[in-house]
Amino acid sequence: MPNQPKPADAPHFVYLASQSPRRRELLDQLGVAHRLLLPDDAQAAEALEDVAPDDTPASYVIRVTLAKGFAARARRQASGLPVAPILAADTTVTLDDAILGKPADAAQATQMLTSLSGRTHRVLTGVAVFDGKSAIGPLTGSFTGRATGAVTGVVTRVATGTVSERGTHAADGTAASDPLALARAAQHAFDEGLGRAASGAAALQPPGIGWQGPALRLALSVSTVRVRVLTAEDIARYVASGEPFGKAGAYGIQGRGAEFIAELHGSYSGVMGLPLFETAAALRQSGLSF
C-alpha cells in the first residue's frame, strides 16, 4: 500500500526534554528527528526530581516525567519556537519499593550496588508525549494495566482518570503555571486510575501501563532485572570507572554494567532510559511520521 501524504501541518520532528545522550541515541535508532529543549538552570531541572515522602515508585516516575514535559512546553511557548510534539521521560530503579535515584558520590554508588547485588529489582521508565499545541485543556483518557494473577494468568483492567489544566490553581486563586503543580494535579488523576486499573504490586510487572488522552500520551514501562552477586572488587572497579554517576540505581545496562545483569524481563530500551515500543506508538499517535 503506497504511503499516504502527510498533512501540511503534520510535525516533522519532536522536542526532547532530556539531557540524556542515551535517549538521543535511542531516538536516532528509531529514525526520529529531534531537537533538544533543555532547562536553562540545571538546579531547576534537579528540583523536578525531588522525592516526596508519600511517593510510590510509580507515582514518582509519573510526576517527574510530566513535570519535565510541562516545563519544556512552557519553555517552548515562552521562546516562540515552532509547534511540535514534546517528549519527556524519567527512569528510576526501585528495590523493595525504595527509590534509588542517581548516586551523589562514590559512597552512595557503592551502597546502591551493594544493595542490588544478587537480587532482583525493578526499573520504571515513564515517557510522556505532549502534542505540542498551545493549550492542553482537560486531559481525559483510559489506563490499561497488566497484572499477573496466580490462577488467571495475565489480566487487563481499564479505568479512567481526568485532570483539567484550567482547573489547577495556585493559593491566590490564579491559574497555576508551575510545572510541578500541573504535574501533581495530573499525577493525582493518574494515581486514581492506577488504583483501579490494577491493584497492589502485581500492577507493576512487565510490561507496565499506558494512558492516552487527546493531547497527551503517557506510558510507564516496567522491567525486572536480576543482578548477579557482586564482589567488593567488582563494585570498587565499576565505581572507579565513573559509569555509575548520572544513572538511576548506579549502573548503566548499555555500558560496562551489562556484565552484572544476569536476567531481564521487560524492555531493554526502557532500562536504558526510553522504552522504544511505547515511545514509537505515542509519537505516531501524536501525528509524527518516521
Coordinates of N, CA and C in Angstrom, one line a residue, residues 4-11:
Q4 N 0.7 7.3 2.4 CA -0.3 8.4 2.3 C 0.5 9.7 2.5
P5 N 0.2 10.8 1.8 CA 0.8 12.1 2.0 C 0.5 12.6 3.4
K6 N 1.5 13.2 4.0 CA 1.3 13.8 5.3 C 0.5 15.1 5.2
P7 N -0.3 15.4 6.2 CA -1.0 16.8 6.2 C 0.1 17.9 6.3
A8 N -0.3 19.0 5.8 CA 0.7 20.1 5.7 C 1.2 20.5 7.1
D9 N 0.3 20.4 8.1 CA 0.6 20.8 9.5 C 1.2 19.6 10.3
A10 N 1.5 18.5 9.7 CA 2.0 17.4 10.4 C 3.4 17.7 11.0
P11 N 3.7 17.3 12.2 CA 5.0 17.6 12.8 C 6.1 16.8 12.0

